[in-house]
Coordinates of C-alpha atoms in Angstrom, one line a residue:
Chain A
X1 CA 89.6 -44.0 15.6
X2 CA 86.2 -43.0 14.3
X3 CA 85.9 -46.9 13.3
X4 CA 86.2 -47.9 16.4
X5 CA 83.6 -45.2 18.3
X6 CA 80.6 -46.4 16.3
X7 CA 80.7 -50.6 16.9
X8 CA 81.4 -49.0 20.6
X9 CA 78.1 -46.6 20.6
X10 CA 76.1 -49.8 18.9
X11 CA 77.3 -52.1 21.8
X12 CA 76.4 -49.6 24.6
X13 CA 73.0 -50.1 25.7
X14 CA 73.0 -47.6 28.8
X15 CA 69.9 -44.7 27.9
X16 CA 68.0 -46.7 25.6
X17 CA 64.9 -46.9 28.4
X18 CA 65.5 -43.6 28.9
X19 CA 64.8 -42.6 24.8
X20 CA 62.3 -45.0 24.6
X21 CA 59.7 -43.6 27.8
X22 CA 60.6 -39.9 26.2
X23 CA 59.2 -41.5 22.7
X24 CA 56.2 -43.0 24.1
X25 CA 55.5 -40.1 26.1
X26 CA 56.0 -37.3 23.3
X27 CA 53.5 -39.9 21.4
X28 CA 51.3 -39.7 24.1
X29 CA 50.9 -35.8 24.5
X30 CA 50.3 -35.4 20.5
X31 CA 47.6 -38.3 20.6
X32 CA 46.2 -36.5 23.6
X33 CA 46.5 -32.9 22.1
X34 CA 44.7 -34.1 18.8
X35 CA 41.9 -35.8 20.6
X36 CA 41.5 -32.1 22.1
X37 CA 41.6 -30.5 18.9
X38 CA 38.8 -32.9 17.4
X39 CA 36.5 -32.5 20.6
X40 CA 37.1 -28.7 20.4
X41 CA 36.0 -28.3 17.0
X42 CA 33.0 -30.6 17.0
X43 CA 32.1 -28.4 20.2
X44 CA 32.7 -24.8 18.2
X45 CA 30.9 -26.3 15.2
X46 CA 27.8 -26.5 16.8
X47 CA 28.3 -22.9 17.9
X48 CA 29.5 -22.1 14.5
X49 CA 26.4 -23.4 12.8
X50 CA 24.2 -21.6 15.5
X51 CA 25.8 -18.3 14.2
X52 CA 25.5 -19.2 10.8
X53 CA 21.7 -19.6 11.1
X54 CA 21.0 -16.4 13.5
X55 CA 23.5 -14.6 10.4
X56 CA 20.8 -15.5 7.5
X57 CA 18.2 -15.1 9.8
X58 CA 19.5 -11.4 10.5
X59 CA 20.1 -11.6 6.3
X60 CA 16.6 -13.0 5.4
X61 CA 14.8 -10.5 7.8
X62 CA 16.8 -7.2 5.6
X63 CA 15.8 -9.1 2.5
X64 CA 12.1 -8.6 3.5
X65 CA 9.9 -5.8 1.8
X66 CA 6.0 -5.1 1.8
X67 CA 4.7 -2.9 0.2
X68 CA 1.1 -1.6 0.6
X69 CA -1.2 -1.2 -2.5
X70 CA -5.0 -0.3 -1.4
X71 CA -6.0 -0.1 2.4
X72 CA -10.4 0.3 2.0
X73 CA -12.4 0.6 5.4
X74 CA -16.3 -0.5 4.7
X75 CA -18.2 2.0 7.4
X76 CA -21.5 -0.2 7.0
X77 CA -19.5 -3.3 7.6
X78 CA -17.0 -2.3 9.7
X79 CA -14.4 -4.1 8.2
X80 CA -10.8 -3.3 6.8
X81 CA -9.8 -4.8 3.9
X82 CA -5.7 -4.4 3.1
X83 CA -3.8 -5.3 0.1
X84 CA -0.1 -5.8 -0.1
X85 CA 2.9 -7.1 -2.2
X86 CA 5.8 -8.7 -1.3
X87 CA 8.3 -7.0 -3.4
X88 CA 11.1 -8.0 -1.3
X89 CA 13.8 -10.6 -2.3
X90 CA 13.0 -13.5 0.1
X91 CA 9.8 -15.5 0.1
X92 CA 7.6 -16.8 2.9
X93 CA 6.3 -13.5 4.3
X94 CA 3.9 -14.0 6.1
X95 CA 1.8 -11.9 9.2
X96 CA 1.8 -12.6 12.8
X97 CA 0.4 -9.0 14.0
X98 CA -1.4 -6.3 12.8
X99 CA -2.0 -2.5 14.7
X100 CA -3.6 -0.1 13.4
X101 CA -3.8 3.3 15.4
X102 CA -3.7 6.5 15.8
X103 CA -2.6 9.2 18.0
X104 CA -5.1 8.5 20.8
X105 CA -5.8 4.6 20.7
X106 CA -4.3 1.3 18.8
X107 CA -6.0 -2.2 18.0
X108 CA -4.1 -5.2 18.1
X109 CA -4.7 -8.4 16.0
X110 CA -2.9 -11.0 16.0
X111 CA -2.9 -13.8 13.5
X112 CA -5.7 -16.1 14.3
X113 CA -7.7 -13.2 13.9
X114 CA -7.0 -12.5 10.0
X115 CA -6.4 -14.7 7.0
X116 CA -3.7 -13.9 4.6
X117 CA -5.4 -14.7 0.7
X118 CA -4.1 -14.3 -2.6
X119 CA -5.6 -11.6 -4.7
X120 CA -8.3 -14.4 -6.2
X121 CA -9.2 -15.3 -2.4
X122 CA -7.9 -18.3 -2.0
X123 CA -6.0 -18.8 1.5
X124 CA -2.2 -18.7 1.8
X125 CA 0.3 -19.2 4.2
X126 CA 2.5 -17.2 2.9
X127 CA 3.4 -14.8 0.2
X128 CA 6.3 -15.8 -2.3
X129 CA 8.2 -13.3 -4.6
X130 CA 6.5 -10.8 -6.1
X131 CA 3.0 -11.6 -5.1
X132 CA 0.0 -9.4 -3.8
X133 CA -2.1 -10.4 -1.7
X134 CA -4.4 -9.1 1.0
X135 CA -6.6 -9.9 4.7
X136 CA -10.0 -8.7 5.8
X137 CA -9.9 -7.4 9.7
X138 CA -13.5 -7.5 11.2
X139 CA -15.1 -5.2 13.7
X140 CA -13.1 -2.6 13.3
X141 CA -14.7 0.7 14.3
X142 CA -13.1 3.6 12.8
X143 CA -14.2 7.3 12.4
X144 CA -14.7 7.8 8.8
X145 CA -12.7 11.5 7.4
X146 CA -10.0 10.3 10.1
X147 CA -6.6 9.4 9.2
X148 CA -4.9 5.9 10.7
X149 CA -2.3 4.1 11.2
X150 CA -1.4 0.2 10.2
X151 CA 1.6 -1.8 10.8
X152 CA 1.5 -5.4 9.9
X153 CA 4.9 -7.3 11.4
X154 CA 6.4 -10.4 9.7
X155 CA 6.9 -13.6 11.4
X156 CA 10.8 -12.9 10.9
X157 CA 10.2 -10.0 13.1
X158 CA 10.4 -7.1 9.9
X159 CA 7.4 -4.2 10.3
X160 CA 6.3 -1.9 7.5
X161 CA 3.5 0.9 8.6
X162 CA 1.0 2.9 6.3
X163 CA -1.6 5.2 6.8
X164 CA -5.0 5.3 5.5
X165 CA -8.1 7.9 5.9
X166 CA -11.6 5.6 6.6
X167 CA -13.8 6.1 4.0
X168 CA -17.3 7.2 4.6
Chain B
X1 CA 87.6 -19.5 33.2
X2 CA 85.6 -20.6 36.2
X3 CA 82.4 -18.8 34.8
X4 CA 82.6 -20.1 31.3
X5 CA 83.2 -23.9 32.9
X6 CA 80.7 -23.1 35.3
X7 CA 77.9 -22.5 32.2
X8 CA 79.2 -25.4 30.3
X9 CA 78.4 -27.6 33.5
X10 CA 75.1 -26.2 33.7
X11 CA 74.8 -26.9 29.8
X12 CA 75.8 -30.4 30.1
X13 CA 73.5 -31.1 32.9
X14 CA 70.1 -29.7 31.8
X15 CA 70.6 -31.0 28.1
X16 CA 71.0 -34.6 30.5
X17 CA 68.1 -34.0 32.2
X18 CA 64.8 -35.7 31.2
X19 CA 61.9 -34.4 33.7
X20 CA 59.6 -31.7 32.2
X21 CA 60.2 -32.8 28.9
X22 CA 57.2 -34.1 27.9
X23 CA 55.2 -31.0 29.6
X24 CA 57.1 -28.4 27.7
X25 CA 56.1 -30.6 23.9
X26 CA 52.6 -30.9 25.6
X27 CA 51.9 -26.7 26.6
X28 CA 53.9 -26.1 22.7
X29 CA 51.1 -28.1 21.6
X30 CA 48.6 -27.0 23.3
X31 CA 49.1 -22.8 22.5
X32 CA 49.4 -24.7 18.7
X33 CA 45.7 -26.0 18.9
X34 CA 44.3 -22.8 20.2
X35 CA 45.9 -20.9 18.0
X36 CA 44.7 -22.6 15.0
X37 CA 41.0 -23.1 16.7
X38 CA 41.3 -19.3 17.6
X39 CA 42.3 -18.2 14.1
X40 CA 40.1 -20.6 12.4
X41 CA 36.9 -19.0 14.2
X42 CA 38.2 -15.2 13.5
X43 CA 38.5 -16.1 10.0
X44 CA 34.8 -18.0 10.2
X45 CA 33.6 -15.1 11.6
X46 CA 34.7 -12.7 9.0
X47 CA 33.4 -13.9 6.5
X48 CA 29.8 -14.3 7.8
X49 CA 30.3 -10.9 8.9
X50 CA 31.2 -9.8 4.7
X51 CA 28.3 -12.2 4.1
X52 CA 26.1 -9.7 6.0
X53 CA 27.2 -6.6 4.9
X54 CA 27.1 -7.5 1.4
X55 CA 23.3 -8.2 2.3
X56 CA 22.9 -4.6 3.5
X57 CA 24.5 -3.5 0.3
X58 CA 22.0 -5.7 -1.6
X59 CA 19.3 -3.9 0.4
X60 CA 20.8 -0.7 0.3
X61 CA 20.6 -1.2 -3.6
X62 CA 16.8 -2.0 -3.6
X63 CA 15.8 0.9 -1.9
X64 CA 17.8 3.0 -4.2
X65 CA 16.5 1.6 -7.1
X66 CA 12.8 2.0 -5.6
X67 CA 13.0 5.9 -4.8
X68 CA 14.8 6.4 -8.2
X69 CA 11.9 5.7 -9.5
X70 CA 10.4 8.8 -11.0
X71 CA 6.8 8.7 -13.5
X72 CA 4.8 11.1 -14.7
X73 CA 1.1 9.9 -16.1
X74 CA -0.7 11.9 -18.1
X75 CA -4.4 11.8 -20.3
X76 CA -5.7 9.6 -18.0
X77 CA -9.5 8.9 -19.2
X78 CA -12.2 6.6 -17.9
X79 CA -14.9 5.0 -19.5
X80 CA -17.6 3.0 -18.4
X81 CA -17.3 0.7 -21.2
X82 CA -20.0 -2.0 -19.7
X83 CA -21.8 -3.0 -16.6
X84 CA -19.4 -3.5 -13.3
X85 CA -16.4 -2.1 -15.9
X86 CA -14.3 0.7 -16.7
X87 CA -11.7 1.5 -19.2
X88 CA -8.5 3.6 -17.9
X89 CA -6.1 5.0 -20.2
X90 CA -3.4 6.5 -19.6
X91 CA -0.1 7.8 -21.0
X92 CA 3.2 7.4 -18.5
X93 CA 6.5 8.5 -19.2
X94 CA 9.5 7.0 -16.9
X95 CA 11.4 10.4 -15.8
X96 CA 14.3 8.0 -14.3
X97 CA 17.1 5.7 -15.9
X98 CA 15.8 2.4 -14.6
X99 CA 13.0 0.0 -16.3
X100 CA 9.5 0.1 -14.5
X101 CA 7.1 -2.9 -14.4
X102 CA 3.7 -2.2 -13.4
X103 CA 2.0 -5.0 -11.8
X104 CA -1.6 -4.0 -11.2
X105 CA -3.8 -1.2 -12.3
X106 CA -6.2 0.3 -9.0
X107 CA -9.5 2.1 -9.8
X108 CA -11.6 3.7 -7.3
X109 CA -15.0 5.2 -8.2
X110 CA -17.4 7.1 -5.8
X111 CA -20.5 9.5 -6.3
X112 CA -23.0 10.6 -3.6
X113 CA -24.4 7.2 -3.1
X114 CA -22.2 4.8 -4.1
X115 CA -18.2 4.1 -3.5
X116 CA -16.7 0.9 -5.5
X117 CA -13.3 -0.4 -6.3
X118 CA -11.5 -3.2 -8.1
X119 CA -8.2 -3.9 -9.5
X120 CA -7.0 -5.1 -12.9
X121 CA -3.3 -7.5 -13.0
X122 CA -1.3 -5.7 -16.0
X123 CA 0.7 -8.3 -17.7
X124 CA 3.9 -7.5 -19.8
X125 CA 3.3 -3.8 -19.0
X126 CA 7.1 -1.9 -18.9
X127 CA 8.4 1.5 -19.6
X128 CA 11.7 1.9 -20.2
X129 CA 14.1 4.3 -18.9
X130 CA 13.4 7.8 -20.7
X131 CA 10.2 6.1 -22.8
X132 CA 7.0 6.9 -23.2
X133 CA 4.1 3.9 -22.9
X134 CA 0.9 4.3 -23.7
X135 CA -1.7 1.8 -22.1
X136 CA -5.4 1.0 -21.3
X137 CA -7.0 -1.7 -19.6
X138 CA -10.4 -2.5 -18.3
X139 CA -11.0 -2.7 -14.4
X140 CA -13.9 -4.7 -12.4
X141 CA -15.3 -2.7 -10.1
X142 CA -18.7 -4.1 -8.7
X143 CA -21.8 -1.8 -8.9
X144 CA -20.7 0.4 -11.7
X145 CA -23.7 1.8 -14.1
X146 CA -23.3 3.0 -17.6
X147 CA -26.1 5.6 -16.7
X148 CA -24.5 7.1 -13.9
X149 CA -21.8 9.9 -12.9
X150 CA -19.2 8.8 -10.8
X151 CA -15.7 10.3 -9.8
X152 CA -13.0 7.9 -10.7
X153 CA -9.3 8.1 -9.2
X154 CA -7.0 4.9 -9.8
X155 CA -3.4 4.4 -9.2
X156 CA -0.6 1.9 -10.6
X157 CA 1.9 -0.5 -8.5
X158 CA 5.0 -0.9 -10.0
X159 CA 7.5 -4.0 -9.4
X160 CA 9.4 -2.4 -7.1
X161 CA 6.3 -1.5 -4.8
X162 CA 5.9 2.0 -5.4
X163 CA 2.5 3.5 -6.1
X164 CA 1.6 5.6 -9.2
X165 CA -1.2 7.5 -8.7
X166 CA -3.2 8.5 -12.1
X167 CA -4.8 11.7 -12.4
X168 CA -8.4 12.3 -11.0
X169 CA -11.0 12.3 -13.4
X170 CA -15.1 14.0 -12.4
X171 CA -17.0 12.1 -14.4
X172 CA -17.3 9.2 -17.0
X173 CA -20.6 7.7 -18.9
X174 CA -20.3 5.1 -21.8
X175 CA -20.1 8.5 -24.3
X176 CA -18.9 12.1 -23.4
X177 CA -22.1 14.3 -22.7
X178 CA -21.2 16.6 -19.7
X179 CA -19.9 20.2 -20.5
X180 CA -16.6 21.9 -18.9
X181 CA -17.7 25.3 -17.7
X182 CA -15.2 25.7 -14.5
X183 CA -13.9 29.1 -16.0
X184 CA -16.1 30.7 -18.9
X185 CA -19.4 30.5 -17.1
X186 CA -19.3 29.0 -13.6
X187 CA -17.9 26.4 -11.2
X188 CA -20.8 24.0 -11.5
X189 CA -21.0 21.5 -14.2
X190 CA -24.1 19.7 -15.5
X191 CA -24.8 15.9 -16.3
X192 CA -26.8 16.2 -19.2
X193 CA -27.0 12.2 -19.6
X194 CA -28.9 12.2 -17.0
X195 CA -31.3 14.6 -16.4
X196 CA -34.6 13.2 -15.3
X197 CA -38.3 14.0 -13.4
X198 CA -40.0 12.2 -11.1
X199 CA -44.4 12.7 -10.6
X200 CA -44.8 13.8 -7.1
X201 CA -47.0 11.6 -4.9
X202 CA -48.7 11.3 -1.9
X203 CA -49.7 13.9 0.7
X204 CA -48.5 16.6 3.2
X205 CA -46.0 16.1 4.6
X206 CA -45.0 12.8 3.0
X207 CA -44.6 13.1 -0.2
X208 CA -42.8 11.1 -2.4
X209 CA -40.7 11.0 -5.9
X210 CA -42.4 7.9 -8.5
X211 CA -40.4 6.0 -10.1
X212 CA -37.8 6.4 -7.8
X213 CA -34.6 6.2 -8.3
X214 CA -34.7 5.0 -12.1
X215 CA -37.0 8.2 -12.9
X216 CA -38.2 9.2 -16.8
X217 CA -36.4 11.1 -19.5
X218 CA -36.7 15.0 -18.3
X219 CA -36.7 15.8 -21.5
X220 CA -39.9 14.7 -22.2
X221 CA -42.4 15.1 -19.4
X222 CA -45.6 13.6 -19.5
X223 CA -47.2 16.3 -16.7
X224 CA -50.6 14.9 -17.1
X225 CA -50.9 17.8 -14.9
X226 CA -49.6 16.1 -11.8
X227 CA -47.0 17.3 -9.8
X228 CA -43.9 16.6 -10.9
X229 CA -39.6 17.0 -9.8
X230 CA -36.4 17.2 -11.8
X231 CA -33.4 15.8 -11.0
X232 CA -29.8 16.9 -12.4
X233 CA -26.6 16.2 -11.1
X234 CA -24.4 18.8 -10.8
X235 CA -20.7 18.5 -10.1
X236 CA -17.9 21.6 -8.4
X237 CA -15.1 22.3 -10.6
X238 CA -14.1 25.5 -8.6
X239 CA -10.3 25.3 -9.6
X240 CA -9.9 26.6 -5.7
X241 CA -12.2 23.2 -4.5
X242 CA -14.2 25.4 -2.3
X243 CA -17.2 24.1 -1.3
X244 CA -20.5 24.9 -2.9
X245 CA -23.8 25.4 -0.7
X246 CA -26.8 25.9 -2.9
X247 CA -29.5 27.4 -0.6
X248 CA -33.0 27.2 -1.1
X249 CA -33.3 30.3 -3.6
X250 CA -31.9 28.2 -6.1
X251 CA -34.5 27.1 -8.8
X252 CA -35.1 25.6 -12.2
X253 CA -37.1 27.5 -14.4
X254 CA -38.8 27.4 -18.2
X255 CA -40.0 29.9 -20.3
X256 CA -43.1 28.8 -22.5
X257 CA -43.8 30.7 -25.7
X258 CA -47.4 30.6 -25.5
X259 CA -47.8 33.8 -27.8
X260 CA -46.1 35.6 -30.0
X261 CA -46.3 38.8 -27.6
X262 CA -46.0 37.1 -24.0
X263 CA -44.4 34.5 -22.4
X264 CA -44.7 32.3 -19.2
X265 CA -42.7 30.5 -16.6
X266 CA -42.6 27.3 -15.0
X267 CA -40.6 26.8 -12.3
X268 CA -39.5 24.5 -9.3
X269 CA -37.5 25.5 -6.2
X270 CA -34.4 23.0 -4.9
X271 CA -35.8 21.0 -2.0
X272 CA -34.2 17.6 -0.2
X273 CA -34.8 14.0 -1.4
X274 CA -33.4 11.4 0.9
X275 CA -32.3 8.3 -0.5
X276 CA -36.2 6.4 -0.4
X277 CA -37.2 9.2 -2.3
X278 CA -39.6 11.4 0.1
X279 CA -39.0 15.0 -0.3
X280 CA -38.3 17.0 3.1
X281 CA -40.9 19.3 4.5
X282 CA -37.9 21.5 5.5
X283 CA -34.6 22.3 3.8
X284 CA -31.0 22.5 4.4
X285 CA -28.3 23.9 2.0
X286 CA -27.0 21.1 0.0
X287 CA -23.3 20.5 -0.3
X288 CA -21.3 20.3 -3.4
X289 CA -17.7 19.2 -2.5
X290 CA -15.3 19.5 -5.1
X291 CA -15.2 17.2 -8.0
X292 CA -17.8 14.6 -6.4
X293 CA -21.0 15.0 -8.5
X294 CA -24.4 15.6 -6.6
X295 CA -28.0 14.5 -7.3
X296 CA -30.2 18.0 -7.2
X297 CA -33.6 18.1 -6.7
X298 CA -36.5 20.7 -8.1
X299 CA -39.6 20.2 -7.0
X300 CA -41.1 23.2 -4.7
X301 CA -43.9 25.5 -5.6
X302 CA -41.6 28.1 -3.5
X303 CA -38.6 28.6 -1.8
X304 CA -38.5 26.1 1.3
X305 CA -37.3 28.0 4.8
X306 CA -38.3 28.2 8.3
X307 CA -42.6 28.2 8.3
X308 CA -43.2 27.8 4.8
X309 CA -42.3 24.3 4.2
X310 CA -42.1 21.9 0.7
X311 CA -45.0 22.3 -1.4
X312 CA -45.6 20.3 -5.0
X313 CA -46.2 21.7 -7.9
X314 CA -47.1 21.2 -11.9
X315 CA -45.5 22.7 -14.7
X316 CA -48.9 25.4 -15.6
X317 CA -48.0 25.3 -19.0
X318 CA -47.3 22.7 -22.0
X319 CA -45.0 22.6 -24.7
X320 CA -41.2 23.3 -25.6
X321 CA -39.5 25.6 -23.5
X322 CA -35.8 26.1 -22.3
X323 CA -35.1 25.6 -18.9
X324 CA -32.3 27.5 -17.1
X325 CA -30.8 26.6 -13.5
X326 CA -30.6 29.8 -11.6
X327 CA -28.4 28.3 -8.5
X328 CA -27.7 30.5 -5.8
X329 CA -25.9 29.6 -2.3
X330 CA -22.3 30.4 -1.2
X331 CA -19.0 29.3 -2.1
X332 CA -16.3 29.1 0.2
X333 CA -17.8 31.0 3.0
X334 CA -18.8 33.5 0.4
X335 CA -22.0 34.3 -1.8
X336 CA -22.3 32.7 -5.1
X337 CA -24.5 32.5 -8.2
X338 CA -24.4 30.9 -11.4
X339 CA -27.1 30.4 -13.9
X340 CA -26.7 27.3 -16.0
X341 CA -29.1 27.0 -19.4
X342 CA -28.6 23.8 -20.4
X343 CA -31.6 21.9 -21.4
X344 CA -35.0 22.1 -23.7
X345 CA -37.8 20.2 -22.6
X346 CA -41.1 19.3 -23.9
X347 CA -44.4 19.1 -21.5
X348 CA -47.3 17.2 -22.7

């Protein structure tokens, strides 16, 4: 009996369209549904990258540390020298603004204003590691005995404030 | 019977039927993609999310470090070892556990006309947790002079950004000639380095010190029976930094031996010298501020004060004499006096 039913199923053509357009349509959806999947994740890898780079950005900006060494205000030439360090753990700090106030009044500089040198005067974009370095603010009128305010604020976006008493 | 046959009809029928088929593979597969898109991002986002809190750990860890660290610097001494140079020493103990690197040494020096500073980079200079390090190094600081008093204060910068500041020291000269005397005998202490007089020129009201600012030797004056000024430098050491105002009572005297049985004084009241040298027909208290030395002036035949204003005068009498500073004023709001013998001279 069972000899005979499988020669019949062979010989019985009735259905085969019917497997065949389920076949190439089953095909058809998982070509379609990994084309998807490829689009989707070259579209969330851009997104993915932007995220990484706004993550170390976020990362770089913590990482950032100045510290102030000397802060000397010449009366007779009304300038104000500053000296700091980078003695954080990321390089390229560098200074877009400068205030310096106090409780009444502030003065703004902004970076075409001041040149950031290295301890030996030569100019510098930035300051790596480790490394001091300092900028001369002109025609600034203080009132020497009084006590001020600077904050100096990193192109990252990172402040760090001091104060300082003009000298005579 | 009927319900049972009526299911396996229904059975028989949907597993026959084709239409939908395709939609239900293609929805499965769908939910499939977003899940793993979905989960794949979650996970992507966790760890940038450890990846910045480890950094505020890392942070966290730097500040730490930087307030733990705890110095304590003791015999600080300056010298003016040369021209435009000073030599500070210093001994610093690390109170904490951690290492300390200093980077650069800060020195500030100021006296009544002059303020300077100048930094030295220390190289290969660490203390150790619990250690003691002993170090000197010589700092640049434009305009210094061997042969003048200056207050000096300086400070270290460690690796980790932290300032160190070094003990304030009154005065330094190329060797040690000033005397203590905050306690035993007064607040005021005397630069005996450089103790000079001037010949007093010119005439009412306009007269002025020669050579000025260099000066001559006060220890030996050669009068030639001119008019002449001292000049000392005197420096506050009132423990309680009050401020000193000498008044115009306060003069410099000498005592000549002439004979055996008598003996006669020289003196020269305090008056004002600006910084050109002319001495002012009038006179205001002058100001001693704690531990910033002063250049005094004696030069008046009498106390300067309202209507009897600056007059020269000549030392009367030749020879070797001691000379005492009998200072008077106020001191803190309240009167003070202290009389300083310091000095022999010797009028030709």
């Amino acid at each position: 009996m069972k000899r005979r039913k499988v020669p019949k199923l062979l010989r019985d053509k009735g259905g085969v369209s019917a497997v065949i357009s389920n076949v190439i349509l089953i095909s058809a959806v998982i070509a379609v549904g990994f084309s998807v999947m490829a689009w989707t994740y070259s579209q969330s890898s851009v997104y993915q990258a932007q995220y990484e780079n706004s993550v170390n950005s976020d990362i770089n900006k913590l990482r950032e540390r100045v510290s102030f060494e000397y802060v000397f205000y010449n009366n007779t030439a009304k300038s104000l020298s500053v000296y700091l360090m980078n003695s954080g753990q990321v390089s390229d700090v560098n200074f877009t603004t400068i205030y310096i106030s106090n409780s009444s009044w502030r003065i703004t500089f902004t970076s075409v204003q001041f040149t950031l040198k290295f301890m030996n005067g030569t100019s510098t974009a930035y300051l790596a590691m480790g490394l001091e370095g300092y900028f001369a603010l002109s025609s600034v009128s203080l009132q020497s005995g009084n006590a001020y305010a600077i904050k100096v604020v990193t192109w990252r976006g990172s402040s760090f404030e001091n104060t300082f008493v003009a000298q005579n | 019977m009927r319900t049972r046959l009526w299911h396996k009809t229904r059975l028989s029928r949907f597993r026959a039927e084709r239409k939908g088929f395709s939609s239900i593979i293609g929805a499965i597969f769908m939910v499939i993609i977003v899940w793993i898109l979905a989960s794949g991002y979650f996970m992507y986002t966790l760890s940038e999310n450890t990846v910045y809190n480890d950094a505020i750990r890392q942070k966290n860890m730097l500040e730490s470090n930087a307030l733990s660290e705890s110095l304590q610097v003791i015999n600080t001494t300056y010298v003016v070892s040369a021209a435009n140079k000073v030599n500070v020493s210093a001994s610093v103990t690390n109170m904490g556990s951690l290492s300390v690197q200093f980077g650069t040494l800060w020195a500030y020096a100021s006296n009544s006309t002059y303020t300077g500073y100048g930094y030295s980079q220390l190289s290969n200079v660490n203390v150790y947790g619990g250690s003691t390090l002993s170090f000197s190094s010589n700092v640049t600081v434009q305009g210094l002079s061997g042969t003048s008093a200056y207050s000096f204060s300086s400070w270290l910068i460690t690796a980790r950004g932290n300032v160190v500041p070094l003990q304030k020291a009154i005065l330094s000269y190329t060797t040690i000639v000033s005397s203590n005397v905050t306690q035993g005998i007064g607040s005021l202490m005397m630069d005996f380095q450089n103790f000079t007089y001037y010949a007093v020129t010119g005439n009412s009201p306009n007269y002025q010190l020669t050579p000025f600012p260099a000066g001559s030797s006060g220890y030996s004056v050669a009068s030639g029976a001119g008019n002449i000024a001292f000049r000392v430098i005197l420096t506050n050491l009132d423990q309680q930094q009050r401020q000193i105002n000498l008044t115009s009572d306060s003069v410099f005297f000498s005592i000549f031996p002439t004979t055996p049985q008598q003996v006669r004084g020289s003196y020269w009241y305090i008056a004002n010298v600006n910084s050109t040298g002319f001495v002012s027909s009038t006179f205001a208290p002058i100001l001693l501020n704690y531990s910033i030395p002063e250049e005094v002036y004696f030069a008046s035949s009498h106390p300067t004060v309202p209507g009897w204003n600056f007059s020269p005068i000549s030392s009367s009498f030749t020879g070797t004499a001691p000379v005492n500073l009998a200072l008077i004023g106020t001191q803190g709001g309240k009167p003070f006096g202290q009389n300083i013998p310091f000095v022999s001279i010797k009028i030709n």
